[in-house]
Amino acid sequence: SHHDFSENTWAEDMKWGEKSTRKDRRLRQGCVASTLDMLVDEGIVPVPNHIKIDVDGLEHRVIAGCQRTLQNPAVKTVLIEIDFRSDYADSSIEFMTNMGWRYSLDQLRTNRNFILPVELIERLRREKRDGLNYIFFRDDKYARVFQDFLAHYQPPWPLAKA
């Protein structure tokens, strides 16, 4: 299933193996939603230490619904799956960095198949292709963790050499 909350996030028809679904013929189903800010403000959930946002094109809406929570120093990291094909990819990254969050190119470069060159990351973003999991942080220790990790990183599933 795919929830888009009245905003179609599909740029084109989708295909999964042999099954395909037209953009305008997606399954529609109801879903209950709330903002993280409301859940925290009402005491329903505590302020989280770490947040993961993986919502297939609606990241900008989720971020908008947790602005106050993101300002709380108890939140240490925020992982956001950024789809560069989304019209909101750049603005989501800018929103986070404008709020004082940072990300590490060292973290973005780690991939299960190979270490991504910085130029490739920049090109994918510029050409609106693919996407990456951005881990946003404020504490410098995370930058050091990602730097140390990349320095010793061996991709677990390297691509076969041709």
mmCIF file with all atom_site columns, C-alpha atoms in Angstrom:
data_model
loop_
_atom_site.group_PDB
_atom_site.id
_atom_site.type_symbol
_atom_site.label_atom_id
_atom_site.label_alt_id
_atom_site.label_comp_id
_atom_site.label_asym_id
_atom_site.label_entity_id
_atom_site.label_seq_id
_atom_site.pdbx_PDB_ins_code
_atom_site.Cartn_x
_atom_site.Cartn_y
_atom_site.Cartn_z
_atom_site.occupancy
_atom_site.B_iso_or_equiv
_atom_site.pdbx_formal_charge
_atom_site.auth_seq_id
_atom_site.auth_comp_id
_atom_site.auth_asym_id
_atom_site.auth_atom_id
_atom_site.pdbx_PDB_model_num
ATOM 1   C CA . SER A 1 1   ? 0.000  0.000  0.000   1.00 0.00 ? 1   SER A CA 1
ATOM 2   C CA . HIS A 1 2   ? 1.019  3.600  -0.354  1.00 0.00 ? 2   HIS A CA 1
ATOM 3   C CA . HIS A 1 3   ? -0.350 6.463  1.715   1.00 0.00 ? 3   HIS A CA 1
ATOM 4   C CA . ASP A 1 4   ? -0.159 9.947  0.225   1.00 0.00 ? 4   ASP A CA 1
ATOM 5   C CA . PHE A 1 5   ? -2.658 11.889 2.339   1.00 0.00 ? 5   PHE A CA 1
ATOM 6   C CA . SER A 1 6   ? -4.349 13.579 -0.641  1.00 0.00 ? 6   SER A CA 1
ATOM 7   C CA . GLU A 1 7   ? -1.019 14.420 -2.273  1.00 0.00 ? 7   GLU A CA 1
ATOM 8   C CA . ASN A 1 8   ? 0.046  12.051 -5.054  1.00 0.00 ? 8   ASN A CA 1
ATOM 9   C CA . THR A 1 9   ? 3.767  11.514 -4.564  1.00 0.00 ? 9   THR A CA 1
ATOM 10  C CA . TRP A 1 10  ? 4.240  9.202  -7.529  1.00 0.00 ? 10  TRP A CA 1
ATOM 11  C CA . ALA A 1 11  ? 6.075  10.879 -10.399 1.00 0.00 ? 11  ALA A CA 1
ATOM 12  C CA . GLU A 1 12  ? 5.239  8.010  -12.759 1.00 0.00 ? 12  GLU A CA 1
ATOM 13  C CA . ASP A 1 13  ? 3.671  4.574  -12.951 1.00 0.00 ? 13  ASP A CA 1
ATOM 14  C CA . MET A 1 14  ? 5.393  2.070  -10.640 1.00 0.00 ? 14  MET A CA 1
ATOM 15  C CA . LYS A 1 15  ? 6.654  -1.439 -11.346 1.00 0.00 ? 15  LYS A CA 1
ATOM 16  C CA . TRP A 1 16  ? 7.614  -4.119 -8.836  1.00 0.00 ? 16  TRP A CA 1
ATOM 17  C CA . GLY A 1 17  ? 8.942  -7.170 -10.633 1.00 0.00 ? 17  GLY A CA 1
ATOM 18  C CA . GLU A 1 18  ? 6.169  -8.326 -12.956 1.00 0.00 ? 18  GLU A CA 1
ATOM 19  C CA . LYS A 1 19  ? 3.466  -6.229 -11.218 1.00 0.00 ? 19  LYS A CA 1
ATOM 20  C CA . SER A 1 20  ? 2.870  -2.666 -12.301 1.00 0.00 ? 20  SER A CA 1
ATOM 21  C CA . THR A 1 21  ? 0.462  0.004  -11.102 1.00 0.00 ? 21  THR A CA 1
ATOM 22  C CA . ARG A 1 22  ? -0.522 3.119  -12.984 1.00 0.00 ? 22  ARG A CA 1
ATOM 23  C CA . LYS A 1 23  ? -0.017 6.371  -11.123 1.00 0.00 ? 23  LYS A CA 1
ATOM 24  C CA . ASP A 1 24  ? -3.707 7.242  -11.383 1.00 0.00 ? 24  ASP A CA 1
ATOM 25  C CA . ARG A 1 25  ? -4.922 3.722  -10.425 1.00 0.00 ? 25  ARG A CA 1
ATOM 26  C CA . ARG A 1 26  ? -3.227 3.304  -7.040  1.00 0.00 ? 26  ARG A CA 1
ATOM 27  C CA . LEU A 1 27  ? -4.971 1.533  -4.190  1.00 0.00 ? 27  LEU A CA 1
ATOM 28  C CA . ARG A 1 28  ? -6.710 4.057  -1.962  1.00 0.00 ? 28  ARG A CA 1
ATOM 29  C CA . GLN A 1 29  ? -7.212 3.372  1.708   1.00 0.00 ? 29  GLN A CA 1
ATOM 30  C CA . GLY A 1 30  ? -7.815 5.371  4.837   1.00 0.00 ? 30  GLY A CA 1
ATOM 31  C CA . CYS A 1 31  ? -5.154 6.167  7.367   1.00 0.00 ? 31  CYS A CA 1
ATOM 32  C CA . VAL A 1 32  ? -5.062 8.042  10.649  1.00 0.00 ? 32  VAL A CA 1
ATOM 33  C CA . ALA A 1 33  ? -2.259 10.572 11.028  1.00 0.00 ? 33  ALA A CA 1
ATOM 34  C CA . SER A 1 34  ? -0.996 13.098 13.538  1.00 0.00 ? 34  SER A CA 1
ATOM 35  C CA . THR A 1 35  ? 2.025  15.336 13.850  1.00 0.00 ? 35  THR A CA 1
ATOM 36  C CA . LEU A 1 36  ? 4.909  14.458 16.112  1.00 0.00 ? 36  LEU A CA 1
ATOM 37  C CA . ASP A 1 37  ? 4.649  17.919 17.656  1.00 0.00 ? 37  ASP A CA 1
ATOM 38  C CA . MET A 1 38  ? 1.052  17.229 18.704  1.00 0.00 ? 38  MET A CA 1
ATOM 39  C CA . LEU A 1 39  ? 1.927  13.802 20.102  1.00 0.00 ? 39  LEU A CA 1
ATOM 40  C CA . VAL A 1 40  ? 4.816  15.257 22.136  1.00 0.00 ? 40  VAL A CA 1
ATOM 41  C CA . ASP A 1 41  ? 2.897  18.391 23.216  1.00 0.00 ? 41  ASP A CA 1
ATOM 42  C CA . GLU A 1 42  ? -0.031 16.290 24.478  1.00 0.00 ? 42  GLU A CA 1
ATOM 43  C CA . GLY A 1 43  ? 2.301  13.943 26.381  1.00 0.00 ? 43  GLY A CA 1
ATOM 44  C CA . ILE A 1 44  ? 1.268  10.937 24.293  1.00 0.00 ? 44  ILE A CA 1
ATOM 45  C CA . VAL A 1 45  ? 4.898  10.179 23.459  1.00 0.00 ? 45  VAL A CA 1
ATOM 46  C CA . PRO A 1 46  ? 8.097  11.523 24.997  1.00 0.00 ? 46  PRO A CA 1
ATOM 47  C CA . VAL A 1 47  ? 10.552 13.622 23.014  1.00 0.00 ? 47  VAL A CA 1
ATOM 48  C CA . PRO A 1 48  ? 12.510 11.046 21.019  1.00 0.00 ? 48  PRO A CA 1
ATOM 49  C CA . ASN A 1 49  ? 16.304 10.892 20.991  1.00 0.00 ? 49  ASN A CA 1
ATOM 50  C CA . HIS A 1 50  ? 16.421 9.658  17.403  1.00 0.00 ? 50  HIS A CA 1
ATOM 51  C CA . ILE A 1 51  ? 13.880 10.084 14.605  1.00 0.00 ? 51  ILE A CA 1
ATOM 52  C CA . LYS A 1 52  ? 13.581 8.156  11.335  1.00 0.00 ? 52  LYS A CA 1
ATOM 53  C CA . ILE A 1 53  ? 11.500 9.646  8.508   1.00 0.00 ? 53  ILE A CA 1
ATOM 54  C CA . ASP A 1 54  ? 10.940 7.316  5.560   1.00 0.00 ? 54  ASP A CA 1
ATOM 55  C CA . VAL A 1 55  ? 7.640  8.277  3.979   1.00 0.00 ? 55  VAL A CA 1
ATOM 56  C CA . ASP A 1 56  ? 8.187  8.111  0.211   1.00 0.00 ? 56  ASP A CA 1
ATOM 57  C CA . GLY A 1 57  ? 7.885  11.714 -0.909  1.00 0.00 ? 57  GLY A CA 1
ATOM 58  C CA . LEU A 1 58  ? 6.076  13.267 2.049   1.00 0.00 ? 58  LEU A CA 1
ATOM 59  C CA . GLU A 1 59  ? 9.178  14.077 4.089   1.00 0.00 ? 59  GLU A CA 1
ATOM 60  C CA . HIS A 1 60  ? 8.480  17.803 3.841   1.00 0.00 ? 60  HIS A CA 1
ATOM 61  C CA . ARG A 1 61  ? 5.071  17.321 5.468   1.00 0.00 ? 61  ARG A CA 1
ATOM 62  C CA . VAL A 1 62  ? 6.450  15.190 8.290   1.00 0.00 ? 62  VAL A CA 1
ATOM 63  C CA . ILE A 1 63  ? 9.247  17.705 8.931   1.00 0.00 ? 63  ILE A CA 1
ATOM 64  C CA . ALA A 1 64  ? 6.693  20.527 9.019   1.00 0.00 ? 64  ALA A CA 1
ATOM 65  C CA . GLY A 1 65  ? 4.780  18.590 11.663  1.00 0.00 ? 65  GLY A CA 1
ATOM 66  C CA . CYS A 1 66  ? 7.739  18.184 13.984  1.00 0.00 ? 66  CYS A CA 1
ATOM 67  C CA . GLN A 1 67  ? 9.430  21.601 13.900  1.00 0.00 ? 67  GLN A CA 1
ATOM 68  C CA . ARG A 1 68  ? 9.131  22.201 17.649  1.00 0.00 ? 68  ARG A CA 1
ATOM 69  C CA . THR A 1 69  ? 10.317 18.693 18.453  1.00 0.00 ? 69  THR A CA 1
ATOM 70  C CA . LEU A 1 70  ? 13.332 19.139 16.159  1.00 0.00 ? 70  LEU A CA 1
ATOM 71  C CA . GLN A 1 71  ? 14.356 22.189 18.213  1.00 0.00 ? 71  GLN A CA 1
ATOM 72  C CA . ASN A 1 72  ? 14.476 20.126 21.421  1.00 0.00 ? 72  ASN A CA 1
ATOM 73  C CA . PRO A 1 73  ? 18.090 19.294 22.408  1.00 0.00 ? 73  PRO A CA 1
ATOM 74  C CA . ALA A 1 74  ? 16.975 15.801 23.483  1.00 0.00 ? 74  ALA A CA 1
ATOM 75  C CA . VAL A 1 75  ? 16.725 14.906 19.777  1.00 0.00 ? 75  VAL A CA 1
ATOM 76  C CA . LYS A 1 76  ? 20.222 13.722 18.824  1.00 0.00 ? 76  LYS A CA 1
ATOM 77  C CA . THR A 1 77  ? 19.801 12.490 15.244  1.00 0.00 ? 77  THR A CA 1
ATOM 78  C CA . VAL A 1 78  ? 17.222 12.534 12.480  1.00 0.00 ? 78  VAL A CA 1
ATOM 79  C CA . LEU A 1 79  ? 17.456 10.064 9.604   1.00 0.00 ? 79  LEU A CA 1
ATOM 80  C CA . ILE A 1 80  ? 15.501 11.236 6.571   1.00 0.00 ? 80  ILE A CA 1
ATOM 81  C CA . GLU A 1 81  ? 15.285 9.213  3.389   1.00 0.00 ? 81  GLU A CA 1
ATOM 82  C CA . ILE A 1 82  ? 15.647 11.967 0.780   1.00 0.00 ? 82  ILE A CA 1
ATOM 83  C CA . ASP A 1 83  ? 14.364 11.082 -2.689  1.00 0.00 ? 83  ASP A CA 1
ATOM 84  C CA . PHE A 1 84  ? 16.152 13.456 -5.051  1.00 0.00 ? 84  PHE A CA 1
ATOM 85  C CA . ARG A 1 85  ? 13.295 13.063 -7.568  1.00 0.00 ? 85  ARG A CA 1
ATOM 86  C CA . SER A 1 86  ? 10.949 14.842 -5.157  1.00 0.00 ? 86  SER A CA 1
ATOM 87  C CA . ASP A 1 87  ? 10.243 18.521 -5.696  1.00 0.00 ? 87  ASP A CA 1
ATOM 88  C CA . TYR A 1 88  ? 10.850 18.942 -1.949  1.00 0.00 ? 88  TYR A CA 1
ATOM 89  C CA . ALA A 1 89  ? 14.237 17.183 -1.664  1.00 0.00 ? 89  ALA A CA 1
ATOM 90  C CA . ASP A 1 90  ? 16.396 20.315 -1.663  1.00 0.00 ? 90  ASP A CA 1
ATOM 91  C CA . SER A 1 91  ? 14.019 22.308 0.522   1.00 0.00 ? 91  SER A CA 1
ATOM 92  C CA . SER A 1 92  ? 13.887 19.487 3.095   1.00 0.00 ? 92  SER A CA 1
ATOM 93  C CA . ILE A 1 93  ? 17.696 19.435 3.344   1.00 0.00 ? 93  ILE A CA 1
ATOM 94  C CA . GLU A 1 94  ? 17.809 23.243 3.510   1.00 0.00 ? 94  GLU A CA 1
ATOM 95  C CA . PHE A 1 95  ? 15.098 23.318 6.177   1.00 0.00 ? 95  PHE A CA 1
ATOM 96  C CA . MET A 1 96  ? 17.087 20.969 8.382   1.00 0.00 ? 96  MET A CA 1
ATOM 97  C CA . THR A 1 97  ? 20.382 22.813 7.912   1.00 0.00 ? 97  THR A CA 1
ATOM 98  C CA . ASN A 1 98  ? 18.686 26.177 8.522   1.00 0.00 ? 98  ASN A CA 1
ATOM 99  C CA . MET A 1 99  ? 17.474 24.777 11.855  1.00 0.00 ? 99  MET A CA 1
ATOM 100 C CA . GLY A 1 100 ? 21.093 24.059 12.835  1.00 0.00 ? 100 GLY A CA 1
ATOM 101 C CA . TRP A 1 101 ? 21.220 20.408 11.822  1.00 0.00 ? 101 TRP A CA 1
ATOM 102 C CA . ARG A 1 102 ? 24.189 19.133 9.829   1.00 0.00 ? 102 ARG A CA 1
ATOM 103 C CA . TYR A 1 103 ? 24.874 16.061 7.751   1.00 0.00 ? 103 TYR A CA 1
ATOM 104 C CA . SER A 1 104 ? 28.089 14.266 6.848   1.00 0.00 ? 104 SER A CA 1
ATOM 105 C CA . LEU A 1 105 ? 29.260 13.536 3.333   1.00 0.00 ? 105 LEU A CA 1
ATOM 106 C CA . ASP A 1 106 ? 31.244 10.677 4.909   1.00 0.00 ? 106 ASP A CA 1
ATOM 107 C CA . GLN A 1 107 ? 27.950 9.134  6.033   1.00 0.00 ? 107 GLN A CA 1
ATOM 108 C CA . LEU A 1 108 ? 26.315 9.709  2.657   1.00 0.00 ? 108 LEU A CA 1
ATOM 109 C CA . ARG A 1 109 ? 29.221 8.038  0.863   1.00 0.00 ? 109 ARG A CA 1
ATOM 110 C CA . THR A 1 110 ? 28.738 4.673  2.601   1.00 0.00 ? 110 THR A CA 1
ATOM 111 C CA . ASN A 1 111 ? 26.879 2.243  0.359   1.00 0.00 ? 111 ASN A CA 1
ATOM 112 C CA . ARG A 1 112 ? 26.525 -1.532 0.556   1.00 0.00 ? 112 ARG A CA 1
ATOM 113 C CA . ASN A 1 113 ? 28.163 -1.919 -2.883  1.00 0.00 ? 113 ASN A CA 1
ATOM 114 C CA . PHE A 1 114 ? 30.882 0.746  -2.969  1.00 0.00 ? 114 PHE A CA 1
ATOM 115 C CA . ILE A 1 115 ? 32.003 4.034  -1.459  1.00 0.00 ? 115 ILE A CA 1
ATOM 116 C CA . LEU A 1 116 ? 30.184 6.775  -3.352  1.00 0.00 ? 116 LEU A CA 1
ATOM 117 C CA . PRO A 1 117 ? 32.340 9.564  -4.758  1.00 0.00 ? 117 PRO A CA 1
ATOM 118 C CA . VAL A 1 118 ? 31.213 13.022 -3.589  1.00 0.00 ? 118 VAL A CA 1
ATOM 119 C CA . GLU A 1 119 ? 30.850 14.051 -7.240  1.00 0.00 ? 119 GLU A CA 1
ATOM 120 C CA . LEU A 1 120 ? 28.325 11.240 -7.794  1.00 0.00 ? 120 LEU A CA 1
ATOM 121 C CA . ILE A 1 121 ? 26.241 12.333 -4.801  1.00 0.00 ? 121 ILE A CA 1
ATOM 122 C CA . GLU A 1 122 ? 26.214 15.911 -6.076  1.00 0.00 ? 122 GLU A CA 1
ATOM 123 C CA . ARG A 1 123 ? 25.326 14.783 -9.615  1.00 0.00 ? 123 ARG A CA 1
ATOM 124 C CA . LEU A 1 124 ? 22.458 12.541 -8.426  1.00 0.00 ? 124 LEU A CA 1
ATOM 125 C CA . ARG A 1 125 ? 21.024 15.412 -6.404  1.00 0.00 ? 125 ARG A CA 1
ATOM 126 C CA . ARG A 1 126 ? 21.445 17.932 -9.238  1.00 0.00 ? 126 ARG A CA 1
ATOM 127 C CA . GLU A 1 127 ? 19.941 15.562 -11.841 1.00 0.00 ? 127 GLU A CA 1
ATOM 128 C CA . LYS A 1 128 ? 17.107 14.513 -9.480  1.00 0.00 ? 128 LYS A CA 1
ATOM 129 C CA . ARG A 1 129 ? 17.982 10.820 -9.620  1.00 0.00 ? 129 ARG A CA 1
ATOM 130 C CA . ASP A 1 130 ? 17.818 8.268  -6.827  1.00 0.00 ? 130 ASP A CA 1
ATOM 131 C CA . GLY A 1 131 ? 18.174 9.374  -3.226  1.00 0.00 ? 131 GLY A CA 1
ATOM 132 C CA . LEU A 1 132 ? 20.044 8.771  0.016   1.00 0.00 ? 132 LEU A CA 1
ATOM 133 C CA . ASN A 1 133 ? 19.464 8.376  3.725   1.00 0.00 ? 133 ASN A CA 1
ATOM 134 C CA . TYR A 1 134 ? 20.642 11.600 5.356   1.00 0.00 ? 134 TYR A CA 1
ATOM 135 C CA . ILE A 1 135 ? 21.489 11.387 9.051   1.00 0.00 ? 135 ILE A CA 1
ATOM 136 C CA . PHE A 1 136 ? 21.206 14.890 10.488  1.00 0.00 ? 136 PHE A CA 1
ATOM 137 C CA . PHE A 1 137 ? 22.956 15.745 13.775  1.00 0.00 ? 137 PHE A CA 1
ATOM 138 C CA . ARG A 1 138 ? 24.095 18.729 15.822  1.00 0.00 ? 138 ARG A CA 1
ATOM 139 C CA . ASP A 1 139 ? 26.869 17.236 17.948  1.00 0.00 ? 139 ASP A CA 1
ATOM 140 C CA . ASP A 1 140 ? 30.353 17.116 16.369  1.00 0.00 ? 140 ASP A CA 1
ATOM 141 C CA . LYS A 1 141 ? 30.878 13.610 17.763  1.00 0.00 ? 141 LYS A CA 1
ATOM 142 C CA . TYR A 1 142 ? 28.626 12.243 15.013  1.00 0.00 ? 142 TYR A CA 1
ATOM 143 C CA . ALA A 1 143 ? 30.800 13.827 12.316  1.00 0.00 ? 143 ALA A CA 1
ATOM 144 C CA . ARG A 1 144 ? 33.800 12.070 13.863  1.00 0.00 ? 144 ARG A CA 1
ATOM 145 C CA . VAL A 1 145 ? 31.908 8.768  14.069  1.00 0.00 ? 145 VAL A CA 1
ATOM 146 C CA . PHE A 1 146 ? 31.028 8.940  10.363  1.00 0.00 ? 146 PHE A CA 1
ATOM 147 C CA . GLN A 1 147 ? 34.570 9.986  9.434   1.00 0.00 ? 147 GLN A CA 1
ATOM 148 C CA . ASP A 1 148 ? 36.092 7.094  11.403  1.00 0.00 ? 148 ASP A CA 1
ATOM 149 C CA . PHE A 1 149 ? 33.523 4.662  10.030  1.00 0.00 ? 149 PHE A CA 1
ATOM 150 C CA . LEU A 1 150 ? 34.237 5.609  6.416   1.00 0.00 ? 150 LEU A CA 1
ATOM 151 C CA . ALA A 1 151 ? 38.011 5.396  6.964   1.00 0.00 ? 151 ALA A CA 1
ATOM 152 C CA . HIS A 1 152 ? 37.666 1.680  7.799   1.00 0.00 ? 152 HIS A CA 1
ATOM 153 C CA . TYR A 1 153 ? 34.598 0.854  5.741   1.00 0.00 ? 153 TYR A CA 1
ATOM 154 C CA . GLN A 1 154 ? 34.503 -2.174 3.477   1.00 0.00 ? 154 GLN A CA 1
ATOM 155 C CA . PRO A 1 155 ? 31.242 -2.462 1.501   1.00 0.00 ? 155 PRO A CA 1
ATOM 156 C CA . PRO A 1 156 ? 29.582 -5.764 2.456   1.00 0.00 ? 156 PRO A CA 1
ATOM 157 C CA . TRP A 1 157 ? 28.287 -6.496 -1.064  1.00 0.00 ? 157 TRP A CA 1
ATOM 158 C CA . PRO A 1 158 ? 30.865 -5.053 -3.455  1.00 0.00 ? 158 PRO A CA 1
ATOM 159 C CA . LEU A 1 159 ? 29.940 -5.019 -7.108  1.00 0.00 ? 159 LEU A CA 1
ATOM 160 C CA . ALA A 1 160 ? 31.668 -7.619 -9.225  1.00 0.00 ? 160 ALA A CA 1
ATOM 161 C CA . LYS A 1 161 ? 34.434 -6.180 -11.368 1.00 0.00 ? 161 LYS A CA 1
ATOM 162 C CA . ALA A 1 162 ? 33.760 -6.481 -15.092 1.00 0.00 ? 162 ALA A CA 1
#
